[in-house]
């Protein structure tokens, strides 16, 4: 029991640190500084946007409990959703309610992690693509002027995969101790999503 409490405390402290670091970026979509040209801008956009970071973390953790086929394709589908959303935005089509879609992706993915929901692949796969499509639309719309689009795409694709696989690693460690730790993480994500809806 003491080990469980210690792990829960570590998760809480880590998430608290994240919230403090990004407390100035709590709105659904803050601006991002250009760092390192196109690739650097693409790489840092998901990493320094709290909404992106938390949504992708939730997808990574949630994927652990899915069927092998779904679990295997989730990272690729997430990257494809991001790329598709950005390219469509560059083509001049921005869906209404992008910010709402982003916030809902955080809220709903948090709920799925909390409940340890196992979705059918035919439902879970398109859901991930749809959620990340909204994030990709924001990436495309907010690409700074004068940088290389392909480098920007490469940057945020790398960041997306990095976040998802890191979240899987963390989630696997928590699950190996006690699945309630994953549910606690999901509850914190859900709370963050609810907070974003009020921002």
PDB file of C-alpha atoms in Angstrom:
ATOM      1  CA  UNK A   1       0.000   0.000   0.000  1.00  0.00           C
ATOM      2  CA  UNK A   2       2.843   2.385   0.817  1.00  0.00           C
ATOM      3  CA  UNK A   3       4.338   1.722  -2.627  1.00  0.00           C
ATOM      4  CA  UNK A   4       1.008   2.642  -4.214  1.00  0.00           C
ATOM      5  CA  UNK A   5       0.856   5.876  -2.230  1.00  0.00           C
ATOM      6  CA  UNK A   6       4.447   6.725  -3.196  1.00  0.00           C
ATOM      7  CA  UNK A   7       3.757   6.113  -6.891  1.00  0.00           C
ATOM      8  CA  UNK A   8       0.576   8.200  -6.724  1.00  0.00           C
ATOM      9  CA  UNK A   9       2.524  10.993  -5.041  1.00  0.00           C
ATOM     10  CA  UNK A  10       5.166  10.887  -7.776  1.00  0.00           C
ATOM     11  CA  UNK A  11       2.524  11.084 -10.494  1.00  0.00           C
ATOM     12  CA  UNK A  12       0.835  13.975  -8.718  1.00  0.00           C
ATOM     13  CA  UNK A  13       4.095  15.862  -8.299  1.00  0.00           C
ATOM     14  CA  UNK A  14       5.076  15.309 -11.922  1.00  0.00           C
ATOM     15  CA  UNK A  15       1.718  16.522 -13.187  1.00  0.00           C
ATOM     16  CA  UNK A  16       1.799  19.436 -10.776  1.00  0.00           C
ATOM     17  CA  UNK A  17       5.178  20.449 -12.156  1.00  0.00           C
ATOM     18  CA  UNK A  18       3.828  20.285 -15.690  1.00  0.00           C
ATOM     19  CA  UNK A  19       0.863  22.464 -14.760  1.00  0.00           C
ATOM     20  CA  UNK A  20       3.110  25.026 -13.091  1.00  0.00           C
ATOM     21  CA  UNK A  21       5.516  25.161 -16.020  1.00  0.00           C
ATOM     22  CA  UNK A  22       2.698  25.642 -18.480  1.00  0.00           C
ATOM     23  CA  UNK A  23       0.387  27.633 -16.240  1.00  0.00           C
ATOM     24  CA  UNK A  24       0.667  30.587 -18.578  1.00  0.00           C
ATOM     25  CA  UNK A  25      -0.407  28.362 -21.476  1.00  0.00           C
ATOM     26  CA  UNK A  26      -3.546  26.912 -20.010  1.00  0.00           C
ATOM     27  CA  UNK A  27      -5.846  28.311 -22.692  1.00  0.00           C
ATOM     28  CA  UNK A  28      -6.714  25.907 -25.447  1.00  0.00           C
ATOM     29  CA  UNK A  29      -4.219  27.383 -27.832  1.00  0.00           C
ATOM     30  CA  UNK A  30      -1.409  29.682 -26.772  1.00  0.00           C
ATOM     31  CA  UNK A  31       1.051  31.177 -29.196  1.00  0.00           C
ATOM     32  CA  UNK A  32       4.403  29.480 -29.601  1.00  0.00           C
ATOM     33  CA  UNK A  33       7.787  30.981 -30.240  1.00  0.00           C
ATOM     34  CA  UNK A  34       9.808  29.829 -33.228  1.00  0.00           C
ATOM     35  CA  UNK A  35      12.793  27.808 -32.051  1.00  0.00           C
ATOM     36  CA  UNK A  36      15.260  26.213 -34.447  1.00  0.00           C
ATOM     37  CA  UNK A  37      13.503  27.014 -37.731  1.00  0.00           C
ATOM     38  CA  UNK A  38      10.746  24.874 -39.255  1.00  0.00           C
ATOM     39  CA  UNK A  39      11.653  21.609 -37.587  1.00  0.00           C
ATOM     40  CA  UNK A  40      12.170  23.261 -34.198  1.00  0.00           C
ATOM     41  CA  UNK A  41       8.876  25.131 -34.437  1.00  0.00           C
ATOM     42  CA  UNK A  42       7.030  21.944 -35.321  1.00  0.00           C
ATOM     43  CA  UNK A  43       8.777  19.997 -32.584  1.00  0.00           C
ATOM     44  CA  UNK A  44       8.077  22.487 -29.811  1.00  0.00           C
ATOM     45  CA  UNK A  45       4.469  23.268 -30.732  1.00  0.00           C
ATOM     46  CA  UNK A  46       3.054  20.035 -29.235  1.00  0.00           C
ATOM     47  CA  UNK A  47       5.594  19.985 -26.402  1.00  0.00           C
ATOM     48  CA  UNK A  48       4.836  23.511 -25.190  1.00  0.00           C
ATOM     49  CA  UNK A  49       1.088  23.471 -25.756  1.00  0.00           C
ATOM     50  CA  UNK A  50      -0.482  21.945 -22.646  1.00  0.00           C
ATOM     51  CA  UNK A  51      -3.605  20.864 -24.529  1.00  0.00           C
ATOM     52  CA  UNK A  52      -1.559  18.996 -27.170  1.00  0.00           C
ATOM     53  CA  UNK A  53       0.738  17.424 -24.635  1.00  0.00           C
ATOM     54  CA  UNK A  54      -2.025  16.151 -22.361  1.00  0.00           C
ATOM     55  CA  UNK A  55      -4.211  14.828 -25.206  1.00  0.00           C
ATOM     56  CA  UNK A  56      -1.336  12.855 -26.715  1.00  0.00           C
ATOM     57  CA  UNK A  57      -0.285  11.558 -23.310  1.00  0.00           C
ATOM     58  CA  UNK A  58      -3.843  10.340 -22.766  1.00  0.00           C
ATOM     59  CA  UNK A  59      -3.907   8.618 -26.152  1.00  0.00           C
ATOM     60  CA  UNK A  60      -0.624   6.878 -25.397  1.00  0.00           C
ATOM     61  CA  UNK A  61      -1.766   5.626 -21.996  1.00  0.00           C
ATOM     62  CA  UNK A  62      -5.215   4.635 -23.280  1.00  0.00           C
ATOM     63  CA  UNK A  63      -3.691   2.631 -26.139  1.00  0.00           C
ATOM     64  CA  UNK A  64      -2.024   0.273 -23.640  1.00  0.00           C
ATOM     65  CA  UNK A  65      -5.358  -1.305 -22.761  1.00  0.00           C
ATOM     66  CA  UNK A  66      -6.507  -1.786 -26.350  1.00  0.00           C
ATOM     67  CA  UNK A  67      -6.489  -4.909 -28.479  1.00  0.00           C
ATOM     68  CA  UNK A  68      -3.091  -5.684 -30.065  1.00  0.00           C
ATOM     69  CA  UNK A  69      -4.099  -4.526 -33.556  1.00  0.00           C
ATOM     70  CA  UNK A  70      -5.461  -1.225 -32.322  1.00  0.00           C
ATOM     71  CA  UNK A  71      -2.550  -0.701 -29.941  1.00  0.00           C
ATOM     72  CA  UNK A  72      -0.038  -1.284 -32.734  1.00  0.00           C
ATOM     73  CA  UNK A  73      -1.528   1.293 -35.122  1.00  0.00           C
ATOM     74  CA  UNK A  74      -2.445   4.054 -32.643  1.00  0.00           C
ATOM     75  CA  UNK A  75       0.844   6.020 -32.939  1.00  0.00           C
ATOM     76  CA  UNK A  76       0.744   5.895 -36.744  1.00  0.00           C
ATOM     77  CA  UNK A  77      -2.931   6.910 -36.829  1.00  0.00           C
ATOM     78  CA  UNK A  78      -2.231   9.787 -34.447  1.00  0.00           C
ATOM     79  CA  UNK A  79       0.567  11.058 -36.687  1.00  0.00           C
ATOM     80  CA  UNK A  80      -1.633  10.671 -39.783  1.00  0.00           C
ATOM     81  CA  UNK A  81      -4.465  12.601 -38.127  1.00  0.00           C
ATOM     82  CA  UNK A  82      -2.077  15.433 -37.276  1.00  0.00           C
ATOM     83  CA  UNK A  83      -0.607  15.542 -40.780  1.00  0.00           C
ATOM     84  CA  UNK A  84      -4.014  15.426 -42.443  1.00  0.00           C
ATOM     85  CA  UNK A  85      -5.356  18.236 -40.278  1.00  0.00           C
ATOM     86  CA  UNK A  86      -2.368  20.468 -41.016  1.00  0.00           C
ATOM     87  CA  UNK A  87      -2.429  19.847 -44.765  1.00  0.00           C
ATOM     88  CA  UNK A  88      -6.176  20.512 -44.936  1.00  0.00           C
ATOM     89  CA  UNK A  89      -5.651  23.759 -42.994  1.00  0.00           C
ATOM     90  CA  UNK A  90      -2.927  24.810 -45.440  1.00  0.00           C
ATOM     91  CA  UNK A  91      -5.384  24.090 -48.246  1.00  0.00           C
ATOM     92  CA  UNK A  92      -7.639  26.782 -46.819  1.00  0.00           C
ATOM     93  CA  UNK A  93     -10.207  24.606 -45.050  1.00  0.00           C
ATOM     94  CA  UNK A  94     -10.425  25.234 -41.326  1.00  0.00           C
ATOM     95  CA  UNK A  95     -13.206  23.384 -39.593  1.00  0.00           C
ATOM     96  CA  UNK A  96     -15.379  25.414 -37.224  1.00  0.00           C
ATOM     97  CA  UNK A  97     -14.891  24.660 -33.563  1.00  0.00           C
ATOM     98  CA  UNK A  98     -11.235  23.598 -33.725  1.00  0.00           C
ATOM     99  CA  UNK A  99     -10.586  24.764 -30.166  1.00  0.00           C
ATOM    100  CA  UNK A 100     -13.687  22.960 -28.926  1.00  0.00           C
ATOM    101  CA  UNK A 101     -12.542  19.767 -30.661  1.00  0.00           C
ATOM    102  CA  UNK A 102      -9.126  20.032 -29.038  1.00  0.00           C
ATOM    103  CA  UNK A 103     -10.561  20.560 -25.564  1.00  0.00           C
ATOM    104  CA  UNK A 104     -13.040  17.710 -26.018  1.00  0.00           C
ATOM    105  CA  UNK A 105     -10.221  15.408 -27.096  1.00  0.00           C
ATOM    106  CA  UNK A 106      -8.504  16.054 -23.756  1.00  0.00           C
ATOM    107  CA  UNK A 107     -11.705  15.617 -21.763  1.00  0.00           C
ATOM    108  CA  UNK A 108     -12.923  12.465 -23.514  1.00  0.00           C
ATOM    109  CA  UNK A 109      -9.522  10.767 -23.648  1.00  0.00           C
ATOM    110  CA  UNK A 110      -9.137  11.462 -19.934  1.00  0.00           C
ATOM    111  CA  UNK A 111     -12.472   9.733 -19.317  1.00  0.00           C
ATOM    112  CA  UNK A 112     -11.429   6.744 -21.418  1.00  0.00           C
ATOM    113  CA  UNK A 113      -8.196   6.394 -19.451  1.00  0.00           C
ATOM    114  CA  UNK A 114     -10.048   6.733 -16.132  1.00  0.00           C
ATOM    115  CA  UNK A 115     -12.527   3.997 -17.016  1.00  0.00           C
ATOM    116  CA  UNK A 116      -9.856   1.754 -18.634  1.00  0.00           C
ATOM    117  CA  UNK A 117     -12.220   1.602 -21.594  1.00  0.00           C
ATOM    118  CA  UNK A 118     -11.351  -0.950 -24.287  1.00  0.00           C
ATOM    119  CA  UNK A 119     -12.902   0.210 -27.556  1.00  0.00           C
ATOM    120  CA  UNK A 120     -13.436  -1.887 -30.682  1.00  0.00           C
ATOM    121  CA  UNK A 121     -10.680  -1.166 -33.215  1.00  0.00           C
ATOM    122  CA  UNK A 122     -13.254   0.051 -35.741  1.00  0.00           C
ATOM    123  CA  UNK A 123     -14.280   2.734 -33.246  1.00  0.00           C
ATOM    124  CA  UNK A 124     -11.008   3.488 -31.468  1.00  0.00           C
ATOM    125  CA  UNK A 125      -8.890   3.934 -34.609  1.00  0.00           C
ATOM    126  CA  UNK A 126     -11.042   6.598 -36.325  1.00  0.00           C
ATOM    127  CA  UNK A 127     -11.579   8.332 -32.982  1.00  0.00           C
ATOM    128  CA  UNK A 128      -7.825   8.862 -32.607  1.00  0.00           C
ATOM    129  CA  UNK A 129      -7.566  10.155 -36.191  1.00  0.00           C
ATOM    130  CA  UNK A 130     -10.461  12.580 -35.597  1.00  0.00           C
ATOM    131  CA  UNK A 131      -9.092  13.915 -32.310  1.00  0.00           C
ATOM    132  CA  UNK A 132      -5.609  14.446 -33.739  1.00  0.00           C
ATOM    133  CA  UNK A 133      -7.093  15.990 -36.898  1.00  0.00           C
ATOM    134  CA  UNK A 134      -8.266  18.901 -34.736  1.00  0.00           C
ATOM    135  CA  UNK A 135      -4.797  19.249 -33.248  1.00  0.00           C
ATOM    136  CA  UNK A 136      -3.283  19.122 -36.733  1.00  0.00           C
ATOM    137  CA  UNK A 137      -5.633  21.856 -37.913  1.00  0.00           C
ATOM    138  CA  UNK A 138      -4.361  24.081 -35.120  1.00  0.00           C
ATOM    139  CA  UNK A 139      -0.750  23.240 -35.992  1.00  0.00           C
ATOM    140  CA  UNK A 140      -1.342  24.103 -39.633  1.00  0.00           C
ATOM    141  CA  UNK A 141      -3.193  27.321 -38.879  1.00  0.00           C
ATOM    142  CA  UNK A 142      -0.527  28.485 -36.422  1.00  0.00           C
ATOM    143  CA  UNK A 143       2.542  27.683 -38.499  1.00  0.00           C
ATOM    144  CA  UNK A 144       4.788  30.754 -38.313  1.00  0.00           C
ATOM    145  CA  UNK A 145       5.356  32.578 -41.572  1.00  0.00           C
ATOM    146  CA  UNK A 146       8.572  32.064 -43.468  1.00  0.00           C
ATOM    147  CA  UNK A 147       9.472  28.568 -42.309  1.00  0.00           C
ATOM    148  CA  UNK A 148       9.716  25.351 -44.339  1.00  0.00           C
ATOM    149  CA  UNK A 149       6.369  23.482 -44.241  1.00  0.00           C
ATOM    150  CA  UNK A 150       7.896  20.020 -44.658  1.00  0.00           C
ATOM    151  CA  UNK A 151      10.365  20.625 -41.830  1.00  0.00           C
ATOM    152  CA  UNK A 152       7.482  21.867 -39.671  1.00  0.00           C
ATOM    153  CA  UNK A 153       5.474  18.725 -40.478  1.00  0.00           C
ATOM    154  CA  UNK A 154       8.450  16.552 -39.620  1.00  0.00           C
ATOM    155  CA  UNK A 155       8.939  18.373 -36.323  1.00  0.00           C
ATOM    156  CA  UNK A 156       5.438  17.970 -34.988  1.00  0.00           C
ATOM    157  CA  UNK A 157       5.236  14.381 -36.253  1.00  0.00           C
ATOM    158  CA  UNK A 158       8.366  13.496 -34.269  1.00  0.00           C
ATOM    159  CA  UNK A 159       6.957  15.285 -31.216  1.00  0.00           C
ATOM    160  CA  UNK A 160       3.637  13.438 -31.523  1.00  0.00           C
ATOM    161  CA  UNK A 161       5.304  10.026 -31.640  1.00  0.00           C
ATOM    162  CA  UNK A 162       7.706  10.952 -28.849  1.00  0.00           C
ATOM    163  CA  UNK A 163       4.894  11.996 -26.525  1.00  0.00           C
ATOM    164  CA  UNK A 164       2.755   8.936 -27.263  1.00  0.00           C
ATOM    165  CA  UNK A 165       5.560   6.421 -26.795  1.00  0.00           C
ATOM    166  CA  UNK A 166       6.783   8.158 -23.645  1.00  0.00           C
ATOM    167  CA  UNK A 167       3.240   8.100 -22.259  1.00  0.00           C
ATOM    168  CA  UNK A 168       3.047   4.389 -23.026  1.00  0.00           C
ATOM    169  CA  UNK A 169       6.253   3.772 -21.124  1.00  0.00           C
ATOM    170  CA  UNK A 170       4.998   5.736 -18.118  1.00  0.00           C
ATOM    171  CA  UNK A 171       1.579   4.091 -18.312  1.00  0.00           C
ATOM    172  CA  UNK A 172       3.112   0.626 -18.471  1.00  0.00           C
ATOM    173  CA  UNK A 173       5.134   1.300 -15.334  1.00  0.00           C
ATOM    174  CA  UNK A 174       2.064   2.576 -13.497  1.00  0.00           C
ATOM    175  CA  UNK A 175      -0.022  -0.382 -14.689  1.00  0.00           C
ATOM    176  CA  UNK A 176       2.609  -2.837 -13.481  1.00  0.00           C
ATOM    177  CA  UNK A 177       2.241  -1.413  -9.957  1.00  0.00           C
ATOM    178  CA  UNK A 178      -1.506  -0.906  -9.848  1.00  0.00           C
ATOM    179  CA  UNK A 179      -4.062  -0.056 -12.515  1.00  0.00           C
ATOM    180  CA  UNK A 180      -5.601   2.444 -10.100  1.00  0.00           C
ATOM    181  CA  UNK A 181      -2.576   4.661 -10.715  1.00  0.00           C
ATOM    182  CA  UNK A 182      -3.533   4.820 -14.392  1.00  0.00           C
ATOM    183  CA  UNK A 183      -7.092   5.625 -13.397  1.00  0.00           C
ATOM    184  CA  UNK A 184      -5.790   8.407 -11.153  1.00  0.00           C
ATOM    185  CA  UNK A 185      -3.817   9.790 -14.082  1.00  0.00           C
ATOM    186  CA  UNK A 186      -6.965   9.619 -16.214  1.00  0.00           C
ATOM    187  CA  UNK A 187      -8.935  11.471 -13.558  1.00  0.00           C
ATOM    188  CA  UNK A 188      -6.321  14.239 -13.494  1.00  0.00           C
ATOM    189  CA  UNK A 189      -6.419  14.489 -17.299  1.00  0.00           C
ATOM    190  CA  UNK A 190     -10.223  14.628 -17.230  1.00  0.00           C
ATOM    191  CA  UNK A 191     -10.067  17.392 -14.623  1.00  0.00           C
ATOM    192  CA  UNK A 192      -7.652  19.299 -16.838  1.00  0.00           C
ATOM    193  CA  UNK A 193     -10.002  18.908 -19.799  1.00  0.00           C
ATOM    194  CA  UNK A 194     -12.916  20.162 -17.722  1.00  0.00           C
ATOM    195  CA  UNK A 195     -10.811  23.147 -16.664  1.00  0.00           C
ATOM    196  CA  UNK A 196      -9.995  23.914 -20.300  1.00  0.00           C
ATOM    197  CA  UNK A 197     -13.706  23.943 -21.176  1.00  0.00           C
ATOM    198  CA  UNK A 198     -14.133  26.738 -18.635  1.00  0.00           C
ATOM    199  CA  UNK A 199     -11.110  28.756 -19.790  1.00  0.00           C
TER     200      UNK A 199
END
